[in-house]
Amino acid sequence: MNELERDYSRLFRLDDKHAVVVGAGSGIGRESALALAAQGARVTCADRDLAAAEETAARGDHLTAYELNVLDEAAITTAAEKLGDVDILVFTAATNVRKRILDYTGEEFDRVVALNLRASFDLIRAFGKHMAARGSGSIMGFSSIRATTVEPGQSVYAATKAGLVQLLRTAAAELGPNGVRVNAIAPGVVETPLTAQIKANQEWYDAYAQKSALARWATPDELAGAVVYLASDASTFVTGSVLNVDGGWTAVGGRFNPPN
């Protein structure tokens, strides 16, 4: 389609598309599922917590709950086969253990890597295989500002998020010739269950808010627009990219505001 044929009034519409959102039971995943459905997509709300997925599905039309444990490779393979043609894959599930490296245990390391990186690897392989065979698709995974900016106590989480970026970029290079686009979204601090520990401490909460140019945290719904954009025809030439949705955190990190 050239620019003379493009209907810009439908640039973000996702009618007749099937999206799978992994981690749709809460937070960014839930808002992503609702936003995709609002643009006309048929959305499978996948989550290990089926009740939470059903709660998301009950909030709008064209939403269906699906129980999926992404730590089970066989379950991911089954889902990719069972759910049929999938045009859009979004995965948000992640965990974090906030400890300094010298205090970390091997079990904790394995737990964070298993969900944040290995599960992502399995999802890309299983769903990307079918997208490549059909010749189209959009995959997006959630990285983090921690892929590029670190702080004490975030070592393994940061390593997995940086690794995820390179995994997604490589998938973009490998699947691009088959018409599949692959991108990363990198949020800043967002009010989700994963950040509840920080939010509960007012001093931490305020300090994190001041790190962004907008001087506040994000809410999960503020990430949904990035998901719709990367899923839609508005981004047909965007792949292998990292879309920062961080309120300017990475632009102004480490800044000093001198007194007037």
Short mmCIF file of N, CA and C in Angstrom, two decimals, residues 16-189:
data_model
loop_
_atom_site.label_atom_id
_atom_site.label_comp_id
_atom_site.label_asym_id
_atom_site.label_seq_id
_atom_site.Cartn_x
_atom_site.Cartn_y
_atom_site.Cartn_z
N ASP A 16 -10.39 -7.42 12.68
CA ASP A 16 -10.03 -8.71 12.09
C ASP A 16 -8.65 -9.21 12.53
N LYS A 17 -8.06 -8.57 13.53
CA LYS A 17 -6.78 -9.03 14.07
C LYS A 17 -7.02 -9.82 15.36
N HIS A 18 -6.18 -10.82 15.57
CA HIS A 18 -6.24 -11.60 16.81
C HIS A 18 -4.99 -11.30 17.62
N ALA A 19 -5.17 -10.78 18.82
CA ALA A 19 -4.06 -10.45 19.70
C ALA A 19 -4.05 -11.37 20.91
N VAL A 20 -2.87 -11.76 21.32
CA VAL A 20 -2.69 -12.50 22.57
C VAL A 20 -1.86 -11.62 23.49
N VAL A 21 -2.40 -11.34 24.67
CA VAL A 21 -1.68 -10.53 25.65
C VAL A 21 -1.37 -11.43 26.85
N VAL A 22 -0.09 -11.66 27.07
CA VAL A 22 0.35 -12.51 28.18
C VAL A 22 0.64 -11.62 29.38
N GLY A 23 -0.03 -11.91 30.48
CA GLY A 23 0.04 -11.05 31.66
C GLY A 23 -1.13 -10.10 31.71
N ALA A 24 -2.23 -10.50 31.06
CA ALA A 24 -3.39 -9.61 30.92
C ALA A 24 -4.25 -9.55 32.18
N GLY A 25 -3.86 -10.26 33.23
CA GLY A 25 -4.68 -10.27 34.43
C GLY A 25 -4.58 -9.02 35.27
N SER A 26 -3.57 -8.18 35.01
CA SER A 26 -3.42 -6.99 35.84
C SER A 26 -2.48 -6.00 35.15
N GLY A 27 -2.41 -4.79 35.72
CA GLY A 27 -1.41 -3.81 35.33
C GLY A 27 -1.37 -3.47 33.86
N ILE A 28 -0.16 -3.39 33.34
CA ILE A 28 0.05 -3.00 31.94
C ILE A 28 -0.60 -4.00 30.99
N GLY A 29 -0.53 -5.27 31.33
CA GLY A 29 -1.14 -6.28 30.48
C GLY A 29 -2.63 -6.11 30.34
N ARG A 30 -3.30 -5.83 31.46
CA ARG A 30 -4.75 -5.62 31.42
C ARG A 30 -5.11 -4.42 30.54
N GLU A 31 -4.41 -3.30 30.74
CA GLU A 31 -4.72 -2.10 29.96
C GLU A 31 -4.39 -2.30 28.49
N SER A 32 -3.35 -3.05 28.20
CA SER A 32 -3.00 -3.34 26.80
C SER A 32 -4.11 -4.14 26.13
N ALA A 33 -4.62 -5.14 26.82
CA ALA A 33 -5.70 -5.95 26.27
C ALA A 33 -6.94 -5.11 26.00
N LEU A 34 -7.30 -4.26 26.94
CA LEU A 34 -8.49 -3.42 26.77
C LEU A 34 -8.31 -2.44 25.61
N ALA A 35 -7.11 -1.88 25.48
CA ALA A 35 -6.86 -0.92 24.41
C ALA A 35 -6.89 -1.58 23.04
N LEU A 36 -6.32 -2.76 22.94
CA LEU A 36 -6.32 -3.48 21.66
C LEU A 36 -7.76 -3.84 21.26
N ALA A 37 -8.54 -4.28 22.23
CA ALA A 37 -9.94 -4.62 21.94
C ALA A 37 -10.73 -3.40 21.52
N ALA A 38 -10.44 -2.25 22.13
CA ALA A 38 -11.14 -1.01 21.79
C ALA A 38 -10.89 -0.59 20.35
N GLN A 39 -9.76 -1.04 19.78
CA GLN A 39 -9.45 -0.73 18.39
C GLN A 39 -9.92 -1.84 17.44
N GLY A 40 -10.70 -2.78 17.96
CA GLY A 40 -11.33 -3.78 17.11
C GLY A 40 -10.70 -5.15 17.10
N ALA A 41 -9.61 -5.33 17.83
CA ALA A 41 -8.96 -6.64 17.84
C ALA A 41 -9.76 -7.64 18.67
N ARG A 42 -9.65 -8.89 18.30
CA ARG A 42 -10.12 -9.99 19.14
C ARG A 42 -8.95 -10.37 20.04
N VAL A 43 -9.15 -10.28 21.36
CA VAL A 43 -8.02 -10.39 22.28
C VAL A 43 -8.17 -11.61 23.19
N THR A 44 -7.11 -12.40 23.22
CA THR A 44 -7.01 -13.50 24.18
C THR A 44 -6.22 -12.98 25.38
N CYS A 45 -6.87 -12.95 26.52
CA CYS A 45 -6.24 -12.45 27.75
C CYS A 45 -5.62 -13.63 28.49
N ALA A 46 -4.32 -13.80 28.32
CA ALA A 46 -3.63 -14.95 28.90
C ALA A 46 -2.95 -14.55 30.21
N ASP A 47 -3.10 -15.42 31.21
CA ASP A 47 -2.47 -15.16 32.50
C ASP A 47 -2.45 -16.46 33.28
N ARG A 48 -1.46 -16.62 34.15
CA ARG A 48 -1.44 -17.83 34.98
C ARG A 48 -2.58 -17.82 35.98
N ASP A 49 -3.08 -16.62 36.32
CA ASP A 49 -4.22 -16.45 37.21
C ASP A 49 -5.47 -16.33 36.35
N LEU A 50 -6.18 -17.44 36.17
CA LEU A 50 -7.34 -17.45 35.28
C LEU A 50 -8.42 -16.50 35.75
N ALA A 51 -8.64 -16.42 37.06
CA ALA A 51 -9.67 -15.52 37.59
C ALA A 51 -9.37 -14.07 37.24
N ALA A 52 -8.09 -13.69 37.31
CA ALA A 52 -7.70 -12.32 36.96
C ALA A 52 -7.89 -12.08 35.47
N ALA A 53 -7.57 -13.08 34.65
CA ALA A 53 -7.77 -12.96 33.21
C ALA A 53 -9.25 -12.83 32.88
N GLU A 54 -10.07 -13.57 33.59
CA GLU A 54 -11.53 -13.49 33.37
C GLU A 54 -12.06 -12.11 33.78
N GLU A 55 -11.48 -11.53 34.83
CA GLU A 55 -11.90 -10.20 35.24
C GLU A 55 -11.59 -9.18 34.16
N THR A 56 -10.43 -9.31 33.53
CA THR A 56 -10.08 -8.43 32.41
C THR A 56 -11.04 -8.63 31.26
N ALA A 57 -11.29 -9.88 30.92
CA ALA A 57 -12.16 -10.20 29.79
C ALA A 57 -13.58 -9.68 29.99
N ALA A 58 -14.00 -9.58 31.24
CA ALA A 58 -15.35 -9.11 31.53
C ALA A 58 -15.51 -7.61 31.36
N ARG A 59 -14.42 -6.91 31.13
CA ARG A 59 -14.46 -5.44 31.07
C ARG A 59 -14.74 -4.88 29.68
N GLY A 60 -14.84 -5.74 28.69
CA GLY A 60 -15.09 -5.22 27.35
C GLY A 60 -15.51 -6.30 26.39
N ASP A 61 -15.72 -5.91 25.14
CA ASP A 61 -16.11 -6.86 24.10
C ASP A 61 -14.87 -7.47 23.45
N HIS A 62 -15.06 -8.60 22.80
CA HIS A 62 -14.01 -9.27 22.02
C HIS A 62 -12.83 -9.72 22.88
N LEU A 63 -13.09 -9.98 24.17
CA LEU A 63 -12.04 -10.40 25.09
C LEU A 63 -12.35 -11.79 25.63
N THR A 64 -11.35 -12.68 25.61
CA THR A 64 -11.51 -14.05 26.10
C THR A 64 -10.37 -14.40 27.03
N ALA A 65 -10.68 -15.03 28.14
CA ALA A 65 -9.65 -15.41 29.11
C ALA A 65 -9.01 -16.74 28.72
N TYR A 66 -7.74 -16.87 29.05
CA TYR A 66 -7.01 -18.11 28.76
C TYR A 66 -5.95 -18.30 29.86
N GLU A 67 -5.96 -19.46 30.48
CA GLU A 67 -4.98 -19.74 31.52
C GLU A 67 -3.66 -20.19 30.91
N LEU A 68 -2.58 -19.52 31.27
CA LEU A 68 -1.28 -19.86 30.70
C LEU A 68 -0.18 -19.60 31.71
N ASN A 69 0.58 -20.64 32.01
CA ASN A 69 1.76 -20.54 32.85
C ASN A 69 2.97 -20.48 31.93
N VAL A 70 3.59 -19.32 31.79
CA VAL A 70 4.68 -19.15 30.83
C VAL A 70 5.98 -19.78 31.30
N LEU A 71 6.00 -20.31 32.54
CA LEU A 71 7.16 -21.05 32.99
C LEU A 71 7.12 -22.49 32.50
N ASP A 72 6.03 -22.86 31.86
CA ASP A 72 5.84 -24.20 31.29
C ASP A 72 5.98 -24.11 29.78
N GLU A 73 7.12 -24.53 29.24
CA GLU A 73 7.37 -24.42 27.81
C GLU A 73 6.33 -25.18 27.00
N ALA A 74 5.93 -26.36 27.48
CA ALA A 74 4.94 -27.16 26.76
C ALA A 74 3.60 -26.43 26.69
N ALA A 75 3.25 -25.72 27.76
CA ALA A 75 1.98 -24.98 27.78
C ALA A 75 2.02 -23.84 26.76
N ILE A 76 3.17 -23.21 26.60
CA ILE A 76 3.30 -22.14 25.60
C ILE A 76 3.15 -22.71 24.20
N THR A 77 3.79 -23.84 23.94
CA THR A 77 3.69 -24.49 22.63
C THR A 77 2.25 -24.87 22.32
N THR A 78 1.57 -25.42 23.32
CA THR A 78 0.16 -25.79 23.16
C THR A 78 -0.70 -24.58 22.87
N ALA A 79 -0.45 -23.48 23.58
CA ALA A 79 -1.23 -22.25 23.38
C ALA A 79 -1.05 -21.73 21.97
N ALA A 80 0.18 -21.74 21.47
CA ALA A 80 0.45 -21.23 20.12
C ALA A 80 -0.28 -22.07 19.07
N GLU A 81 -0.41 -23.35 19.33
CA GLU A 81 -1.14 -24.24 18.41
C GLU A 81 -2.64 -24.09 18.56
N LYS A 82 -3.10 -24.02 19.80
CA LYS A 82 -4.53 -24.04 20.09
C LYS A 82 -5.24 -22.74 19.75
N LEU A 83 -4.56 -21.63 19.91
CA LEU A 83 -5.22 -20.33 19.74
C LEU A 83 -5.38 -19.91 18.28
N GLY A 84 -4.84 -20.69 17.37
CA GLY A 84 -5.03 -20.41 15.94
C GLY A 84 -4.18 -19.26 15.46
N ASP A 85 -4.64 -18.59 14.42
CA ASP A 85 -3.88 -17.49 13.83
C ASP A 85 -3.79 -16.31 14.81
N VAL A 86 -2.59 -15.96 15.18
CA VAL A 86 -2.34 -14.84 16.09
C VAL A 86 -1.57 -13.78 15.32
N ASP A 87 -2.12 -12.59 15.26
CA ASP A 87 -1.49 -11.50 14.52
C ASP A 87 -0.61 -10.63 15.41
N ILE A 88 -0.93 -10.59 16.71
CA ILE A 88 -0.26 -9.69 17.64
C ILE A 88 0.05 -10.47 18.92
N LEU A 89 1.29 -10.41 19.36
CA LEU A 89 1.68 -11.02 20.64
C LEU A 89 2.29 -9.94 21.52
N VAL A 90 1.74 -9.79 22.72
CA VAL A 90 2.26 -8.85 23.72
C VAL A 90 2.55 -9.64 24.98
N PHE A 91 3.75 -9.51 25.53
CA PHE A 91 4.00 -10.17 26.81
C PHE A 91 4.60 -9.20 27.81
N THR A 92 4.02 -9.21 29.01
CA THR A 92 4.38 -8.25 30.05
C THR A 92 4.85 -8.91 31.34
N ALA A 93 4.64 -10.20 31.49
CA ALA A 93 4.94 -10.87 32.76
C ALA A 93 6.41 -10.72 33.14
N ALA A 94 6.66 -10.35 34.40
CA ALA A 94 8.03 -10.20 34.88
C ALA A 94 8.04 -10.27 36.41
N THR A 95 9.22 -10.50 36.94
CA THR A 95 9.39 -10.50 38.39
C THR A 95 10.71 -9.83 38.73
N ASN A 96 10.86 -9.46 39.99
CA ASN A 96 12.08 -8.80 40.43
C ASN A 96 12.37 -9.20 41.87
N VAL A 97 13.63 -9.42 42.17
CA VAL A 97 14.09 -9.61 43.55
C VAL A 97 15.07 -8.48 43.83
N ARG A 98 14.68 -7.58 44.69
CA ARG A 98 15.49 -6.39 44.95
C ARG A 98 16.52 -6.69 46.04
N LYS A 99 17.69 -7.11 45.60
CA LYS A 99 18.80 -7.39 46.50
C LYS A 99 20.10 -7.03 45.81
N ARG A 100 21.09 -6.68 46.61
CA ARG A 100 22.40 -6.44 46.06
C ARG A 100 23.03 -7.77 45.66
N ILE A 101 23.96 -7.70 44.70
CA ILE A 101 24.53 -8.90 44.11
C ILE A 101 25.09 -9.85 45.16
N LEU A 102 25.80 -9.34 46.15
CA LEU A 102 26.44 -10.19 47.15
C LEU A 102 25.42 -10.88 48.06
N ASP A 103 24.19 -10.40 48.06
CA ASP A 103 23.14 -11.02 48.87
C ASP A 103 22.23 -11.94 48.07
N TYR A 104 22.39 -11.95 46.77
CA TYR A 104 21.54 -12.75 45.89
C TYR A 104 21.85 -14.24 46.07
N THR A 105 20.82 -15.06 45.93
CA THR A 105 21.03 -16.51 45.93
C THR A 105 20.90 -17.03 44.50
N GLY A 106 21.44 -18.21 44.27
CA GLY A 106 21.31 -18.82 42.95
C GLY A 106 19.88 -19.10 42.59
N GLU A 107 19.08 -19.49 43.58
CA GLU A 107 17.66 -19.77 43.32
C GLU A 107 16.94 -18.52 42.88
N GLU A 108 17.24 -17.40 43.53
CA GLU A 108 16.61 -16.14 43.16
C GLU A 108 17.02 -15.70 41.75
N PHE A 109 18.28 -15.86 41.44
CA PHE A 109 18.76 -15.56 40.09
C PHE A 109 18.00 -16.37 39.05
N ASP A 110 17.90 -17.68 39.29
CA ASP A 110 17.22 -18.55 38.33
C ASP A 110 15.75 -18.19 38.19
N ARG A 111 15.13 -17.79 39.31
CA ARG A 111 13.71 -17.45 39.27
C ARG A 111 13.44 -16.21 38.41
N VAL A 112 14.27 -15.19 38.56
CA VAL A 112 14.10 -13.97 37.79
C VAL A 112 14.40 -14.21 36.31
N VAL A 113 15.47 -14.93 36.03
CA VAL A 113 15.83 -15.21 34.64
C VAL A 113 14.78 -16.08 33.96
N ALA A 114 14.23 -17.04 34.70
CA ALA A 114 13.24 -17.96 34.12
C ALA A 114 12.01 -17.22 33.60
N LEU A 115 11.50 -16.28 34.38
CA LEU A 115 10.29 -15.57 33.96
C LEU A 115 10.60 -14.43 33.00
N ASN A 116 11.62 -13.66 33.30
CA ASN A 116 11.87 -12.45 32.51
C ASN A 116 12.53 -12.73 31.17
N LEU A 117 13.32 -13.79 31.08
CA LEU A 117 14.07 -14.03 29.85
C LEU A 117 13.74 -15.35 29.19
N ARG A 118 13.78 -16.45 29.93
CA ARG A 118 13.50 -17.75 29.31
C ARG A 118 12.07 -17.85 28.80
N ALA A 119 11.11 -17.37 29.59
CA ALA A 119 9.71 -17.41 29.15
C ALA A 119 9.52 -16.55 27.90
N SER A 120 10.20 -15.41 27.84
CA SER A 120 10.12 -14.55 26.65
C SER A 120 10.67 -15.28 25.43
N PHE A 121 11.78 -15.96 25.62
CA PHE A 121 12.39 -16.76 24.55
C PHE A 121 11.41 -17.80 24.02
N ASP A 122 10.75 -18.50 24.94
CA ASP A 122 9.79 -19.54 24.54
C ASP A 122 8.58 -18.95 23.83
N LEU A 123 8.10 -17.81 24.29
CA LEU A 123 6.94 -17.16 23.65
C LEU A 123 7.29 -16.71 22.23
N ILE A 124 8.44 -16.09 22.07
CA ILE A 124 8.86 -15.63 20.74
C ILE A 124 8.98 -16.81 19.78
N ARG A 125 9.59 -17.87 20.25
CA ARG A 125 9.76 -19.05 19.38
C ARG A 125 8.43 -19.67 18.98
N ALA A 126 7.56 -19.88 19.95
CA ALA A 126 6.31 -20.59 19.67
C ALA A 126 5.38 -19.78 18.77
N PHE A 127 5.15 -18.52 19.11
CA PHE A 127 4.22 -17.71 18.33
C PHE A 127 4.89 -17.15 17.07
N GLY A 128 6.17 -16.84 17.17
CA GLY A 128 6.88 -16.32 16.00
C GLY A 128 6.96 -17.32 14.87
N LYS A 129 7.04 -18.59 15.21
CA LYS A 129 7.08 -19.65 14.20
C LYS A 129 5.85 -19.61 13.31
N HIS A 130 4.69 -19.47 13.94
CA HIS A 130 3.43 -19.46 13.18
C HIS A 130 3.25 -18.16 12.41
N MET A 131 3.67 -17.05 13.00
CA MET A 131 3.59 -15.77 12.29
C MET A 131 4.47 -15.79 11.05
N ALA A 132 5.67 -16.31 11.19
CA ALA A 132 6.60 -16.37 10.06
C ALA A 132 6.04 -17.25 8.95
N ALA A 133 5.37 -18.34 9.31
CA ALA A 133 4.79 -19.23 8.31
C ALA A 133 3.67 -18.53 7.55
N ARG A 134 2.92 -17.64 8.23
CA ARG A 134 1.83 -16.91 7.58
C ARG A 134 2.32 -15.66 6.86
N GLY A 135 3.51 -15.18 7.21
CA GLY A 135 4.07 -14.02 6.54
C GLY A 135 3.71 -12.67 7.12
N SER A 136 3.24 -12.65 8.38
CA SER A 136 2.92 -11.37 9.02
C SER A 136 2.78 -11.55 10.51
N GLY A 137 2.89 -10.43 11.23
CA GLY A 137 2.70 -10.47 12.67
C GLY A 137 3.47 -9.36 13.36
N SER A 138 3.06 -9.07 14.58
CA SER A 138 3.75 -8.07 15.40
C SER A 138 3.93 -8.64 16.80
N ILE A 139 5.17 -8.66 17.25
CA ILE A 139 5.51 -9.15 18.59
C ILE A 139 6.11 -8.00 19.38
N MET A 140 5.66 -7.84 20.61
CA MET A 140 6.28 -6.81 21.46
C MET A 140 6.41 -7.33 22.88
N GLY A 141 7.59 -7.12 23.44
CA GLY A 141 7.86 -7.50 24.82
C GLY A 141 8.19 -6.27 25.64
N PHE A 142 7.94 -6.35 26.93
CA PHE A 142 8.19 -5.22 27.81
C PHE A 142 9.55 -5.35 28.47
N SER A 143 10.44 -4.45 28.06
CA SER A 143 11.73 -4.32 28.72
C SER A 143 11.58 -3.32 29.85
N SER A 144 12.52 -2.42 30.03
CA SER A 144 12.47 -1.48 31.13
C SER A 144 13.58 -0.45 30.95
N ILE A 145 13.42 0.68 31.63
CA ILE A 145 14.54 1.62 31.68
C ILE A 145 15.76 0.97 32.32
N ARG A 146 15.55 -0.09 33.10
CA ARG A 146 16.66 -0.78 33.75
C ARG A 146 17.55 -1.53 32.75
N ALA A 147 17.12 -1.61 31.51
CA ALA A 147 17.98 -2.18 30.49
C ALA A 147 19.17 -1.28 30.20
N THR A 148 19.03 0.01 30.53
CA THR A 148 20.10 0.97 30.25
C THR A 148 20.54 1.77 31.47
N THR A 149 19.66 1.97 32.43
CA THR A 149 20.01 2.73 33.63
C THR A 149 19.81 1.83 34.84
N VAL A 150 20.85 1.69 35.65
CA VAL A 150 20.77 0.75 36.77
C VAL A 150 20.87 1.48 38.10
N GLU A 151 20.60 0.72 39.16
CA GLU A 151 20.78 1.22 40.51
C GLU A 151 21.08 0.03 41.40
N PRO A 152 21.70 0.22 42.55
CA PRO A 152 21.97 -0.90 43.45
C PRO A 152 20.70 -1.68 43.77
N GLY A 153 20.81 -2.99 43.76
CA GLY A 153 19.69 -3.85 44.08
C GLY A 153 18.85 -4.28 42.89
N GLN A 154 19.26 -3.87 41.68
CA GLN A 154 18.46 -4.18 40.49
C GLN A 154 19.26 -5.02 39.48
N SER A 155 20.32 -5.66 39.91
CA SER A 155 21.28 -6.28 38.99
C SER A 155 20.67 -7.32 38.06
N VAL A 156 20.03 -8.33 38.60
CA VAL A 156 19.54 -9.43 37.78
C VAL A 156 18.35 -9.00 36.94
N TYR A 157 17.47 -8.22 37.53
CA TYR A 157 16.34 -7.67 36.78
C TYR A 157 16.85 -6.86 35.59
N ALA A 158 17.82 -5.98 35.84
CA ALA A 158 18.38 -5.16 34.77
C ALA A 158 19.02 -6.02 33.70
N ALA A 159 19.74 -7.05 34.11
CA ALA A 159 20.40 -7.93 33.15
C ALA A 159 19.38 -8.64 32.26
N THR A 160 18.27 -9.08 32.85
CA THR A 160 17.25 -9.76 32.05
C THR A 160 16.57 -8.80 31.08
N LYS A 161 16.35 -7.56 31.51
CA LYS A 161 15.69 -6.59 30.65
C LYS A 161 16.60 -6.14 29.51
N ALA A 162 17.90 -6.04 29.78
CA ALA A 162 18.85 -5.74 28.70
C ALA A 162 18.95 -6.93 27.75
N GLY A 163 18.97 -8.12 28.30
CA GLY A 163 19.00 -9.33 27.47
C GLY A 163 17.76 -9.45 26.61
N LEU A 164 16.61 -9.07 27.16
CA LEU A 164 15.37 -9.13 26.40
C LEU A 164 15.41 -8.21 25.18
N VAL A 165 15.99 -7.03 25.35
CA VAL A 165 16.11 -6.11 24.21
C VAL A 165 16.90 -6.76 23.09
N GLN A 166 18.02 -7.37 23.41
CA GLN A 166 18.84 -8.00 22.37
C GLN A 166 18.16 -9.23 21.78
N LEU A 167 17.42 -9.94 22.60
CA LEU A 167 16.66 -11.09 22.10
C LEU A 167 15.60 -10.63 21.09
N LEU A 168 14.89 -9.56 21.42
CA LEU A 168 13.85 -9.04 20.53
C LEU A 168 14.45 -8.46 19.26
N ARG A 169 15.58 -7.77 19.38
CA ARG A 169 16.24 -7.21 18.19
C ARG A 169 16.70 -8.32 17.25
N THR A 170 17.23 -9.38 17.83
CA THR A 170 17.67 -10.50 16.99
C THR A 170 16.48 -11.19 16.32
N ALA A 171 15.39 -11.32 17.08
CA ALA A 171 14.18 -11.90 16.49
C ALA A 171 13.68 -11.02 15.35
N ALA A 172 13.79 -9.70 15.51
CA ALA A 172 13.40 -8.78 14.44
C ALA A 172 14.23 -9.02 13.19
N ALA A 173 15.52 -9.23 13.36
CA ALA A 173 16.41 -9.47 12.23
C ALA A 173 16.10 -10.80 11.55
N GLU A 174 15.80 -11.81 12.34
CA GLU A 174 15.57 -13.14 11.80
C GLU A 174 14.18 -13.32 11.19
N LEU A 175 13.18 -12.68 11.78
CA LEU A 175 11.80 -12.86 11.32
C LEU A 175 11.35 -11.78 10.35
N GLY A 176 12.13 -10.70 10.26
CA GLY A 176 11.75 -9.61 9.36
C GLY A 176 11.52 -10.03 7.92
N PRO A 177 12.39 -10.87 7.34
CA PRO A 177 12.16 -11.31 5.96
C PRO A 177 10.84 -12.06 5.77
N ASN A 178 10.26 -12.56 6.87
CA ASN A 178 8.98 -13.25 6.81
C ASN A 178 7.80 -12.35 7.16
N GLY A 179 8.06 -11.03 7.23
CA GLY A 179 6.98 -10.09 7.47
C GLY A 179 6.57 -9.91 8.91
N VAL A 180 7.39 -10.40 9.85
CA VAL A 180 7.07 -10.29 11.27
C VAL A 180 7.90 -9.17 11.90
N ARG A 181 7.22 -8.24 12.55
CA ARG A 181 7.90 -7.15 13.24
C ARG A 181 8.02 -7.47 14.73
N VAL A 182 9.16 -7.11 15.31
CA VAL A 182 9.43 -7.41 16.72
C VAL A 182 10.03 -6.17 17.38
N ASN A 183 9.42 -5.72 18.47
CA ASN A 183 9.87 -4.50 19.13
C ASN A 183 9.80 -4.64 20.65
N ALA A 184 10.52 -3.75 21.33
CA ALA A 184 10.49 -3.69 22.78
C ALA A 184 9.88 -2.37 23.23
N ILE A 185 9.17 -2.41 24.33
CA ILE A 185 8.67 -1.21 24.99
C ILE A 185 9.38 -1.11 26.33
N ALA A 186 9.93 0.05 26.63
CA ALA A 186 10.69 0.23 27.87
C ALA A 186 10.03 1.27 28.76
N PRO A 187 9.22 0.84 29.72
CA PRO A 187 8.58 1.80 30.63
C PRO A 187 9.57 2.35 31.66
N GLY A 188 9.17 3.47 32.26
CA GLY A 188 9.86 3.95 33.44
C GLY A 188 9.19 3.35 34.66
N VAL A 189 8.98 4.15 35.68
CA VAL A 189 8.30 3.64 36.87
C VAL A 189 6.79 3.73 36.66
#
